[in-house]
Amino acid sequence: MKISILGCGGGGSHIAYQLAQLGVGEIHLVDDDIVEEGNINRQSIFNMNDIGKHKVQCVSQFISKRQPSCGITTSSKRLCTVNTVQNEIDGSDWVICCIDEPPYIAQRLVNRASHLLEIPSVYCFSQRSAGKVLFCDPSSEDTGCIDCLLVDQDCEHFQKLVGRFTNNEYNLITANILPNILMLTSWVVKHWLDYISGRNRSVTNKLLRFNFDRFVEEEFQIFKKEEDCPTCGSKENRSKLWEIIKIE
Ligand SMILES: [Zn+2]
């Protein structure tokens, strides 16, 4: 199996390591970021000698020392368009999106590219008090995608959210501690394993939330496949929302 992991911060790096330990044969890592001193407290794959190096390179070296049979390829491309994402994920069996780039732009790009190439995808979100996960599987007819989840969102709420991020008021929203990141990534990988092995496939059409303080999983938002979804639907949707979180 080949898995593309987009984003190699705390989420992506620990997920990549766990997948390699589970025996995944090929992993493609994509991230344009370099390791900074401030990452090391919560991104435990990296050490002080990695500062200034590309994250994808460091994760690749870390895994190769432990699982030399896992074939790892890397890319430090910035994922700004659907086409760039398509080029990176083409040929993958799964895509795991761990890009913490609010609000939903990166996820929309990955969602669109995965839909066009019919590759199942997983989206991880990390916040201070909770983590979230969402599974999309284009091979299953009734399964909604990231844009289906967004169809029902309130435009004004989104406009405010985008405004706050632009003004940097939400700067620390993704700041987290290692115990929470390890819980989040283990929770995501275990859900993925249960899905591919058929033990539990009830994770689609849901935004699941793991509460780090109460150690419980909640169904944060239930949604369905929308006919007017701009990615997987057949009808047009002219909401202003798609201008606010525009992708190309
Ligand atoms: Zn959709």
Coordinates of C-alpha atoms and ligand atoms in Angstrom, one line a residue:
M1 CA 0.0 0.0 0.0
K2 CA 1.2 3.5 -0.8
I3 CA 0.1 6.4 1.5
S4 CA 0.7 10.1 0.9
I5 CA 1.0 12.2 4.0
L6 CA 0.5 15.9 3.4
G7 CA 1.9 18.0 6.2
C8 CA 4.8 16.7 8.4
G9 CA 4.3 18.7 11.6
G10 CA 3.3 17.1 14.9
G11 CA 0.3 15.2 13.2
G12 CA 1.9 14.1 10.0
S13 CA 5.3 13.0 11.4
H14 CA 3.9 10.8 14.1
I15 CA 1.2 9.3 11.8
A16 CA 4.0 8.5 9.2
Y17 CA 6.0 6.7 11.9
Q18 CA 3.0 4.7 13.1
L19 CA 2.1 3.7 9.5
A20 CA 5.6 2.5 8.8
Q21 CA 5.6 0.5 12.0
L22 CA 2.3 -1.1 10.9
G23 CA 4.0 -2.3 7.7
V24 CA 2.8 0.2 5.1
G25 CA 5.1 -0.4 2.1
E26 CA 5.4 3.1 0.6
I27 CA 5.0 6.5 2.2
H28 CA 5.1 9.8 0.3
L29 CA 5.8 12.8 2.5
V30 CA 4.9 16.3 1.4
D31 CA 5.7 19.5 3.4
D32 CA 7.6 22.7 2.5
D33 CA 8.5 23.5 6.1
I34 CA 11.8 23.3 7.9
V35 CA 12.4 22.2 11.5
E36 CA 12.6 25.1 14.0
E37 CA 13.7 24.9 17.7
G38 CA 10.1 25.7 18.7
N39 CA 8.8 22.5 17.1
I40 CA 10.9 20.1 19.1
N41 CA 8.9 20.1 22.3
R42 CA 5.8 18.5 20.6
Q43 CA 7.2 17.0 17.3
S44 CA 9.2 14.3 18.9
I45 CA 10.5 12.8 15.6
F46 CA 12.8 15.8 15.3
N47 CA 16.0 16.5 17.4
M48 CA 18.3 19.6 17.8
N49 CA 20.5 18.5 14.9
D50 CA 17.5 18.7 12.6
I51 CA 17.0 22.4 13.0
G52 CA 17.1 24.1 9.6
K53 CA 16.5 20.9 7.7
H54 CA 13.4 20.1 5.7
K55 CA 10.8 18.3 7.9
V56 CA 10.2 15.6 5.2
Q57 CA 13.9 14.7 5.1
C58 CA 14.1 14.3 8.8
V59 CA 11.0 12.2 9.0
S60 CA 12.3 10.1 6.2
Q61 CA 15.6 9.5 8.0
F62 CA 13.9 8.7 11.3
I63 CA 11.7 6.1 9.7
S64 CA 14.4 4.6 7.5
K65 CA 16.5 3.8 10.6
R66 CA 13.7 1.9 12.2
Q67 CA 11.8 0.4 9.2
P68 CA 14.3 0.2 6.3
S69 CA 11.8 -1.9 4.3
C70 CA 9.4 1.0 4.1
G71 CA 10.0 3.0 0.8
I72 CA 9.9 6.7 1.5
T73 CA 9.7 9.5 -1.0
T74 CA 9.6 13.2 -0.2
S75 CA 8.6 16.5 -1.6
S76 CA 9.0 20.0 -0.3
K77 CA 6.5 21.5 -2.7
R78 CA 3.9 24.0 -1.3
L79 CA 0.4 22.7 -2.0
C80 CA -1.4 25.8 -3.4
T81 CA -3.5 24.4 -6.2
V82 CA -5.6 21.3 -6.9
N83 CA -3.2 20.4 -9.7
T84 CA -0.2 20.5 -7.4
V85 CA -1.9 18.2 -4.9
Q86 CA -3.0 15.8 -7.7
N87 CA 0.6 15.5 -8.9
E88 CA 1.8 14.6 -5.4
I89 CA -0.9 12.1 -4.5
D90 CA -1.3 10.3 -7.9
G91 CA -0.8 6.6 -7.5
S92 CA -1.5 6.6 -3.8
D93 CA -4.0 4.2 -2.1
W94 CA -4.8 6.7 0.7
V95 CA -4.1 10.3 1.4
I96 CA -3.8 11.7 4.9
C97 CA -4.1 15.4 5.2
C98 CA -2.4 16.9 8.3
I99 CA -2.0 20.4 7.1
D100 CA -2.8 22.9 9.8
E101 CA -3.7 25.7 7.5
P102 CA -7.0 27.2 8.5
P103 CA -9.7 27.7 7.6
Y104 CA -10.3 24.7 5.3
I105 CA -8.5 25.9 2.2
A106 CA -5.8 23.2 2.3
Q107 CA -8.4 20.6 3.1
R108 CA -10.6 21.7 0.2
L109 CA -7.6 21.4 -2.2
V110 CA -6.8 17.9 -1.0
N111 CA -10.4 16.9 -1.0
R112 CA -10.9 18.1 -4.6
A113 CA -7.7 16.4 -5.8
S114 CA -8.5 13.1 -4.0
H115 CA -12.1 13.2 -5.4
L116 CA -10.8 13.6 -9.0
L117 CA -8.3 10.8 -8.6
E118 CA -10.8 8.6 -6.6
I119 CA -8.5 8.2 -3.7
P120 CA -9.9 7.8 -0.2
S121 CA -8.6 10.5 2.2
V122 CA -8.4 11.3 5.9
Y123 CA -8.3 14.9 7.4
C124 CA -6.8 15.6 10.8
F125 CA -7.4 18.8 12.8
S126 CA -5.6 19.7 16.0
Q127 CA -6.6 22.3 18.5
R128 CA -5.6 22.9 22.1
S129 CA -8.4 21.0 23.8
A130 CA -9.5 18.6 21.1
G131 CA -8.5 16.9 17.8
K132 CA -10.8 16.1 14.9
V133 CA -10.8 13.6 12.1
L134 CA -12.9 13.1 9.0
F135 CA -12.8 10.2 6.5
C136 CA -13.8 10.5 2.8
D137 CA -14.1 7.5 0.6
P138 CA -15.1 8.1 -3.0
S139 CA -15.6 4.4 -3.6
S140 CA -18.6 4.5 -1.3
E141 CA -21.6 6.1 -3.1
D142 CA -23.3 7.7 -0.1
T143 CA -20.2 9.2 1.4
G144 CA -19.9 12.9 1.6
C145 CA -16.7 14.9 1.3
I146 CA -15.2 18.0 2.9
D147 CA -17.2 20.3 0.7
C148 CA -20.4 18.4 1.7
L149 CA -19.6 19.2 5.3
L150 CA -19.1 22.9 4.4
V151 CA -22.3 23.2 2.3
D152 CA -24.4 23.9 5.4
Q153 CA -21.9 26.3 7.0
D154 CA -23.0 29.8 7.7
C155 CA -21.1 32.3 5.4
E156 CA -21.0 35.0 8.0
H157 CA -19.4 32.7 10.5
F158 CA -16.8 31.8 7.9
Q159 CA -16.1 35.4 7.0
K160 CA -15.4 36.2 10.7
L161 CA -13.2 33.2 11.0
V162 CA -11.1 34.1 8.0
G163 CA -10.9 37.7 9.3
R164 CA -9.6 36.5 12.7
F165 CA -7.0 34.3 11.1
T166 CA -5.9 37.2 8.8
N167 CA -5.5 39.4 11.9
N168 CA -3.5 36.7 13.6
E169 CA -5.9 36.6 16.6
Y170 CA -6.1 32.8 16.3
N171 CA -2.3 32.5 16.1
L172 CA -2.0 30.0 18.9
I173 CA -5.1 27.8 18.1
T174 CA -2.9 24.9 16.9
A175 CA -0.4 25.2 19.7
N176 CA -0.4 21.9 21.5
I177 CA 1.5 19.6 23.9
L178 CA 3.1 16.3 23.0
P179 CA 0.7 14.1 25.0
N180 CA -2.3 15.5 23.1
I181 CA -0.6 15.1 19.7
L182 CA 0.3 11.5 20.5
M183 CA -3.3 10.7 21.6
L184 CA -4.6 12.4 18.5
T185 CA -2.3 10.6 16.0
S186 CA -2.8 7.2 17.7
W187 CA -6.6 7.7 17.6
V188 CA -6.5 8.6 13.9
V189 CA -4.2 5.7 12.9
K190 CA -6.3 3.2 14.9
H191 CA -9.5 4.5 13.2
W192 CA -7.8 4.2 9.8
L193 CA -6.7 0.6 10.6
D194 CA -10.2 -0.4 11.7
Y195 CA -11.6 1.1 8.5
I196 CA -9.2 -0.7 6.0
S197 CA -9.5 -4.0 7.9
G198 CA -13.3 -3.7 7.9
R199 CA -13.6 -3.8 11.7
N200 CA -15.3 -0.5 11.8
R201 CA -16.4 1.5 8.8
S202 CA -18.9 3.8 10.6
V203 CA -16.5 6.8 10.4
T204 CA -17.7 8.4 7.2
N205 CA -20.2 11.3 7.0
K206 CA -19.0 12.4 10.5
L207 CA -16.6 14.9 11.9
L208 CA -15.3 13.0 14.9
R209 CA -13.8 14.9 17.8
F210 CA -11.5 13.6 20.5
N211 CA -11.6 15.6 23.7
F212 CA -8.1 15.7 25.2
D213 CA -9.4 16.8 28.6
R214 CA -12.2 14.2 29.0
F215 CA -10.6 11.4 26.9
V216 CA -13.8 10.9 25.0
E217 CA -14.7 10.6 21.3
E218 CA -17.7 12.6 20.2
E219 CA -19.7 12.8 17.0
F220 CA -19.1 16.6 16.6
Q221 CA -20.9 17.0 13.3
I222 CA -22.9 14.5 11.3
F223 CA -23.4 15.3 7.6
K224 CA -24.4 13.6 4.3
K225 CA -23.5 13.6 0.7
E226 CA -25.0 16.8 -0.8
E227 CA -26.4 17.0 -4.3
D228 CA -25.2 20.6 -4.6
C229 CA -21.7 19.9 -3.3
P230 CA -19.2 21.8 -5.6
T231 CA -16.8 18.8 -5.5
C232 CA -18.9 15.5 -5.5
G233 CA -22.4 16.8 -6.3
S234 CA -24.3 17.1 -9.6
K235 CA -26.2 20.4 -8.9
E236 CA -24.8 23.9 -8.9
N237 CA -24.2 25.7 -5.6
R238 CA -23.8 29.5 -5.7
S239 CA -23.1 30.1 -2.1
K240 CA -20.8 33.0 -1.2
L241 CA -18.9 30.6 0.9
W242 CA -16.9 29.3 -2.1
E243 CA -15.6 32.8 -2.7
I244 CA -14.5 33.1 1.0
I245 CA -12.6 29.8 0.9
K246 CA -11.8 29.8 -2.7
I247 CA -9.6 27.1 -4.3
E248 CA -8.0 26.9 -7.8
Ligands
ZN1 ZN -19.1 16.5 -1.5

